[in-house]
Amino acid sequence: MSGLRRTHLYPFHKEYGRLVEYAGFEMPLWFEGIVMEHMAVREAVGVFDVTHMGRSLVTGPEAAEFLDHVTTRAPSELNVLQGHYTVMCNQRGGIKDDLTVYRLSPHQYLVVYNASNRAKDYGWLAEQAKGFNVKVEDVSDEVPMLAVQGPKAQEVLQKLTSFDLGLVKRYHVSWIEIAGLKALIARSGYTGEDGFELMLWGIPLSSPEPAISFWRKLLEAGRDEGM
């Protein structure tokens, strides 16, 4: 599919997945079948490549004030390592996109937004930031993102890390080492089941091998649980 973007995991997807166009990316619609994969998430565990979603760091003395200005909730009230689901508005109060905001430190936040609006959302944040003492940095291509969802998500991920994942509360994040990689893990997701979103830090799109290796280790860890 010419002209489409690809994630770090494209070599695996090309070999095993049913690829389609989604939000300008070449992504797998399914691997073994939609129904069985849906039921795996409901009853056991499944994994999604959600790297096509956008991720921006907002850093600076006025990071909290800036995000209070562009979203409908108050990121300034979040504790460090806490997040929330919110929407970002235009000048008229209309909704531009729904997104998740996590506070990583007193003056740094991670903003996660939808793949279909990735370029537009980053552009909007960067433009609005001009009136604030902040820096907006798009880290989407340096931070592959996976969603591990389902009743057995914690059980599977726990095999790959010594960090007690039971300590990660809903809509909170923690920095962990998992399978030898630095990651930011959030207890969140869009499936309606318990689960985690995992951001593998510092893996550029041009050198995706660590992400592909981790994906394979994760599938192996979840084999007995029906991933």
mmCIF file of C-alpha atoms in Angstrom:
data_model
loop_
_atom_site.group_PDB
_atom_site.id
_atom_site.type_symbol
_atom_site.label_atom_id
_atom_site.label_comp_id
_atom_site.label_asym_id
_atom_site.label_seq_id
_atom_site.Cartn_x
_atom_site.Cartn_y
_atom_site.Cartn_z
ATOM 1 C CA MET A 1 0.000 0.000 0.000
ATOM 2 C CA SER A 2 1.940 2.987 -1.250
ATOM 3 C CA GLY A 3 1.939 6.275 0.611
ATOM 4 C CA LEU A 4 0.876 4.798 3.948
ATOM 5 C CA ARG A 5 2.869 5.128 7.151
ATOM 6 C CA ARG A 6 4.001 2.097 9.117
ATOM 7 C CA THR A 7 4.731 1.386 12.764
ATOM 8 C CA HIS A 8 7.805 -0.215 14.317
ATOM 9 C CA LEU A 9 6.057 -3.604 14.127
ATOM 10 C CA TYR A 10 5.311 -3.548 10.394
ATOM 11 C CA PRO A 11 7.726 -6.415 9.546
ATOM 12 C CA PHE A 12 5.756 -8.717 11.871
ATOM 13 C CA HIS A 13 2.378 -7.420 10.690
ATOM 14 C CA LYS A 14 3.330 -7.921 7.042
ATOM 15 C CA GLU A 15 4.178 -11.561 7.677
ATOM 16 C CA TYR A 16 1.249 -12.533 9.889
ATOM 17 C CA GLY A 17 -1.523 -9.920 9.698
ATOM 18 C CA ARG A 18 -4.399 -8.945 7.395
ATOM 19 C CA LEU A 19 -3.246 -5.426 6.524
ATOM 20 C CA VAL A 20 -5.608 -2.545 5.785
ATOM 21 C CA GLU A 21 -5.436 1.253 5.629
ATOM 22 C CA TYR A 22 -6.332 2.978 8.888
ATOM 23 C CA ALA A 23 -5.841 6.690 9.590
ATOM 24 C CA GLY A 24 -3.067 6.887 7.029
ATOM 25 C CA PHE A 25 -1.247 3.833 8.394
ATOM 26 C CA GLU A 26 -0.884 0.289 7.109
ATOM 27 C CA MET A 27 -2.199 -1.700 10.071
ATOM 28 C CA PRO A 28 -3.349 -5.275 10.777
ATOM 29 C CA LEU A 29 -7.122 -5.691 10.958
ATOM 30 C CA TRP A 30 -6.706 -9.190 12.357
ATOM 31 C CA PHE A 31 -4.235 -12.079 12.602
ATOM 32 C CA GLU A 32 -6.204 -15.298 13.158
ATOM 33 C CA GLY A 33 -9.753 -13.917 13.059
ATOM 34 C CA ILE A 34 -11.801 -11.000 14.368
ATOM 35 C CA VAL A 35 -14.250 -12.976 16.514
ATOM 36 C CA MET A 36 -11.671 -15.165 18.245
ATOM 37 C CA GLU A 37 -9.410 -12.182 18.899
ATOM 38 C CA HIS A 38 -12.334 -10.178 20.293
ATOM 39 C CA MET A 39 -13.266 -13.032 22.614
ATOM 40 C CA ALA A 40 -9.641 -13.440 23.711
ATOM 41 C CA VAL A 41 -9.680 -9.856 25.020
ATOM 42 C CA ARG A 42 -13.021 -10.393 26.752
ATOM 43 C CA GLU A 43 -12.132 -13.715 28.352
ATOM 44 C CA ALA A 44 -8.322 -13.826 28.569
ATOM 45 C CA VAL A 45 -5.861 -11.374 27.005
ATOM 46 C CA GLY A 46 -5.018 -9.707 23.709
ATOM 47 C CA VAL A 47 -2.435 -7.234 22.457
ATOM 48 C CA PHE A 48 -2.863 -4.300 20.079
ATOM 49 C CA ASP A 49 -0.228 -2.270 18.260
ATOM 50 C CA VAL A 50 -1.415 1.300 18.911
ATOM 51 C CA THR A 51 1.806 3.002 17.863
ATOM 52 C CA HIS A 52 -0.131 4.882 15.192
ATOM 53 C CA MET A 53 -1.665 7.018 17.952
ATOM 54 C CA GLY A 54 0.051 10.346 18.694
ATOM 55 C CA ARG A 55 2.229 11.050 21.730
ATOM 56 C CA SER A 56 3.558 14.465 22.710
ATOM 57 C CA LEU A 57 5.551 15.622 25.717
ATOM 58 C CA VAL A 58 4.584 19.021 27.115
ATOM 59 C CA THR A 59 7.384 20.389 29.281
ATOM 60 C CA GLY A 60 8.024 23.678 31.034
ATOM 61 C CA PRO A 61 7.140 25.940 33.971
ATOM 62 C CA GLU A 62 3.706 26.668 32.477
ATOM 63 C CA ALA A 63 2.894 23.149 31.275
ATOM 64 C CA ALA A 64 -0.014 22.774 33.696
ATOM 65 C CA GLU A 65 -1.496 26.176 32.844
ATOM 66 C CA PHE A 66 -1.146 25.474 29.124
ATOM 67 C CA LEU A 67 -2.980 22.143 29.285
ATOM 68 C CA ASP A 68 -5.676 23.671 31.499
ATOM 69 C CA HIS A 69 -6.130 26.189 28.679
ATOM 70 C CA VAL A 70 -6.498 23.714 25.795
ATOM 71 C CA THR A 71 -8.454 20.885 27.494
ATOM 72 C CA THR A 72 -11.764 20.774 29.357
ATOM 73 C CA ARG A 73 -10.454 19.232 32.569
ATOM 74 C CA ALA A 74 -7.682 20.465 34.842
ATOM 75 C CA PRO A 75 -4.372 18.639 34.324
ATOM 76 C CA SER A 76 -2.945 21.051 36.908
ATOM 77 C CA GLU A 77 -4.888 19.107 39.555
ATOM 78 C CA LEU A 78 -3.383 15.734 38.628
ATOM 79 C CA ASN A 79 -0.845 14.177 40.958
ATOM 80 C CA VAL A 80 2.484 13.108 39.485
ATOM 81 C CA LEU A 81 2.025 9.734 37.697
ATOM 82 C CA GLN A 82 -1.741 10.246 37.493
ATOM 83 C CA GLY A 83 -3.751 10.784 34.314
ATOM 84 C CA HIS A 84 -7.224 11.445 33.003
ATOM 85 C CA TYR A 85 -9.351 11.250 29.883
ATOM 86 C CA THR A 86 -10.419 14.596 28.450
ATOM 87 C CA VAL A 87 -11.098 16.554 25.262
ATOM 88 C CA MET A 88 -9.176 19.322 23.518
ATOM 89 C CA CYS A 89 -11.134 22.298 22.212
ATOM 90 C CA ASN A 90 -10.775 24.999 19.585
ATOM 91 C CA GLN A 91 -11.243 28.739 20.196
ATOM 92 C CA ARG A 92 -15.037 28.408 19.956
ATOM 93 C CA GLY A 93 -15.252 25.583 22.468
ATOM 94 C CA GLY A 94 -15.799 22.934 19.812
ATOM 95 C CA ILE A 95 -14.133 19.565 20.329
ATOM 96 C CA LYS A 96 -11.004 18.925 18.272
ATOM 97 C CA ASP A 97 -10.221 15.491 19.722
ATOM 98 C CA ASP A 98 -10.471 13.271 22.768
ATOM 99 C CA LEU A 99 -7.185 12.443 24.447
ATOM 100 C CA THR A 100 -5.455 11.202 27.575
ATOM 101 C CA VAL A 101 -3.145 13.360 29.680
ATOM 102 C CA TYR A 102 -0.598 11.937 32.141
ATOM 103 C CA ARG A 103 1.464 14.019 34.553
ATOM 104 C CA LEU A 104 5.018 12.659 34.528
ATOM 105 C CA SER A 105 6.561 15.310 36.802
ATOM 106 C CA PRO A 106 5.486 18.691 38.215
ATOM 107 C CA HIS A 107 6.380 20.394 34.913
ATOM 108 C CA GLN A 108 6.014 17.621 32.342
ATOM 109 C CA TYR A 109 2.993 15.874 30.845
ATOM 110 C CA LEU A 110 2.437 13.194 28.229
ATOM 111 C CA VAL A 111 -0.518 13.764 25.899
ATOM 112 C CA VAL A 112 -1.866 10.789 23.897
ATOM 113 C CA TYR A 113 -4.260 11.463 21.017
ATOM 114 C CA ASN A 114 -5.941 9.662 18.136
ATOM 115 C CA ALA A 115 -4.148 8.416 15.035
ATOM 116 C CA SER A 116 -6.617 10.055 12.651
ATOM 117 C CA ASN A 117 -5.800 13.488 14.117
ATOM 118 C CA ARG A 118 -2.134 12.910 14.873
ATOM 119 C CA ALA A 119 -0.624 15.664 12.719
ATOM 120 C CA LYS A 120 -3.471 18.113 13.352
ATOM 121 C CA ASP A 121 -3.400 17.652 17.126
ATOM 122 C CA TYR A 122 0.347 18.113 17.361
ATOM 123 C CA GLY A 123 0.126 21.186 15.151
ATOM 124 C CA TRP A 124 -2.648 22.653 17.285
ATOM 125 C CA LEU A 125 -0.744 22.042 20.525
ATOM 126 C CA ALA A 126 2.427 23.563 19.092
ATOM 127 C CA GLU A 127 0.560 26.631 17.830
ATOM 128 C CA GLN A 128 -1.313 27.226 21.094
ATOM 129 C CA ALA A 129 1.890 26.768 23.112
ATOM 130 C CA LYS A 130 3.387 29.945 21.652
ATOM 131 C CA GLY A 131 1.727 31.990 24.378
ATOM 132 C CA PHE A 132 3.123 29.849 27.202
ATOM 133 C CA ASN A 133 6.547 29.001 28.611
ATOM 134 C CA VAL A 134 6.396 25.387 27.426
ATOM 135 C CA LYS A 135 7.898 23.059 24.848
ATOM 136 C CA VAL A 136 5.723 20.621 22.877
ATOM 137 C CA GLU A 137 7.663 17.653 21.496
ATOM 138 C CA ASP A 138 6.208 14.943 19.256
ATOM 139 C CA VAL A 139 7.713 11.640 20.435
ATOM 140 C CA SER A 140 5.366 9.346 18.504
ATOM 141 C CA ASP A 141 8.071 7.884 16.256
ATOM 142 C CA GLU A 142 10.464 7.289 19.169
ATOM 143 C CA VAL A 143 7.982 5.610 21.517
ATOM 144 C CA PRO A 144 6.180 2.521 20.181
ATOM 145 C CA MET A 145 2.955 1.895 22.078
ATOM 146 C CA LEU A 146 1.155 -1.382 22.803
ATOM 147 C CA ALA A 147 -2.144 -2.073 24.530
ATOM 148 C CA VAL A 148 -2.346 -5.329 26.489
ATOM 149 C CA GLN A 149 -5.977 -5.822 27.428
ATOM 150 C CA GLY A 150 -8.154 -8.418 29.118
ATOM 151 C CA PRO A 151 -8.669 -10.180 32.463
ATOM 152 C CA LYS A 152 -5.240 -11.849 32.218
ATOM 153 C CA ALA A 153 -3.300 -8.785 31.028
ATOM 154 C CA GLN A 154 -1.513 -8.265 34.332
ATOM 155 C CA GLU A 155 -0.693 -11.952 34.654
ATOM 156 C CA VAL A 156 1.009 -11.997 31.252
ATOM 157 C CA LEU A 157 2.942 -8.743 31.597
ATOM 158 C CA GLN A 158 4.104 -9.681 35.091
ATOM 159 C CA LYS A 159 6.155 -12.499 33.552
ATOM 160 C CA LEU A 160 8.366 -9.905 31.849
ATOM 161 C CA THR A 161 9.048 -7.507 34.726
ATOM 162 C CA SER A 162 10.016 -7.592 38.398
ATOM 163 C CA PHE A 163 7.933 -4.464 39.046
ATOM 164 C CA ASP A 164 4.686 -5.262 40.873
ATOM 165 C CA LEU A 165 2.052 -4.255 38.316
ATOM 166 C CA GLY A 166 -0.615 -4.519 40.987
ATOM 167 C CA LEU A 167 0.685 -1.169 42.263
ATOM 168 C CA VAL A 168 -0.409 0.601 39.070
ATOM 169 C CA LYS A 169 -3.895 1.976 39.687
ATOM 170 C CA ARG A 170 -6.484 2.811 37.040
ATOM 171 C CA TYR A 171 -5.423 5.892 35.067
ATOM 172 C CA HIS A 172 -2.005 5.996 36.698
ATOM 173 C CA VAL A 173 1.419 5.394 35.161
ATOM 174 C CA SER A 174 4.762 4.060 36.361
ATOM 175 C CA TRP A 175 8.257 3.893 34.902
ATOM 176 C CA ILE A 176 9.361 0.265 34.741
ATOM 177 C CA GLU A 177 11.936 -2.014 33.167
ATOM 178 C CA ILE A 178 10.303 -4.793 31.180
ATOM 179 C CA ALA A 179 12.181 -7.441 29.204
ATOM 180 C CA GLY A 180 15.254 -5.221 29.445
ATOM 181 C CA LEU A 181 13.540 -2.118 28.036
ATOM 182 C CA LYS A 182 12.579 1.171 29.678
ATOM 183 C CA ALA A 183 8.830 1.675 29.527
ATOM 184 C CA LEU A 184 6.054 3.889 30.786
ATOM 185 C CA ILE A 185 3.103 1.698 31.699
ATOM 186 C CA ALA A 186 -0.430 3.006 32.178
ATOM 187 C CA ARG A 187 -3.411 1.124 33.537
ATOM 188 C CA SER A 188 -5.820 2.277 30.858
ATOM 189 C CA GLY A 189 -7.373 1.283 27.551
ATOM 190 C CA TYR A 190 -10.445 1.452 25.353
ATOM 191 C CA THR A 191 -11.701 -2.141 25.453
ATOM 192 C CA GLY A 192 -13.839 -2.013 28.593
ATOM 193 C CA GLU A 193 -11.627 -4.672 30.177
ATOM 194 C CA ASP A 194 -8.780 -4.305 32.648
ATOM 195 C CA GLY A 195 -5.493 -3.741 30.913
ATOM 196 C CA PHE A 196 -2.394 -1.678 30.315
ATOM 197 C CA GLU A 197 -0.977 0.637 27.698
ATOM 198 C CA LEU A 198 2.769 0.250 27.382
ATOM 199 C CA MET A 199 5.055 2.882 25.870
ATOM 200 C CA LEU A 200 8.550 1.611 25.059
ATOM 201 C CA TRP A 201 10.856 4.579 25.517
ATOM 202 C CA GLY A 202 13.617 5.595 23.138
ATOM 203 C CA ILE A 203 13.135 3.198 20.207
ATOM 204 C CA PRO A 204 13.250 5.189 16.949
ATOM 205 C CA LEU A 205 11.192 4.114 13.961
ATOM 206 C CA SER A 206 14.425 3.823 11.974
ATOM 207 C CA SER A 207 15.734 1.115 14.360
ATOM 208 C CA PRO A 208 12.652 -0.888 15.360
ATOM 209 C CA GLU A 209 14.330 -4.179 16.267
ATOM 210 C CA PRO A 210 13.964 -3.857 20.082
ATOM 211 C CA ALA A 211 10.224 -3.269 19.676
ATOM 212 C CA ILE A 212 9.825 -6.268 17.375
ATOM 213 C CA SER A 213 11.818 -8.440 19.781
ATOM 214 C CA PHE A 214 9.653 -7.303 22.688
ATOM 215 C CA TRP A 215 6.464 -8.022 20.723
ATOM 216 C CA ARG A 216 7.621 -11.597 20.137
ATOM 217 C CA LYS A 217 8.557 -12.048 23.806
ATOM 218 C CA LEU A 218 5.142 -10.739 24.804
ATOM 219 C CA LEU A 219 3.337 -13.161 22.498
ATOM 220 C CA GLU A 220 5.379 -16.020 23.924
ATOM 221 C CA ALA A 221 4.631 -14.909 27.497
ATOM 222 C CA GLY A 222 0.917 -14.882 26.715
ATOM 223 C CA ARG A 223 0.749 -18.135 24.790
ATOM 224 C CA ASP A 224 -0.538 -20.267 27.682
ATOM 225 C CA GLU A 225 -3.116 -17.616 28.604
ATOM 226 C CA GLY A 226 -4.571 -17.578 25.092
ATOM 227 C CA MET A 227 -3.122 -14.309 23.809
#
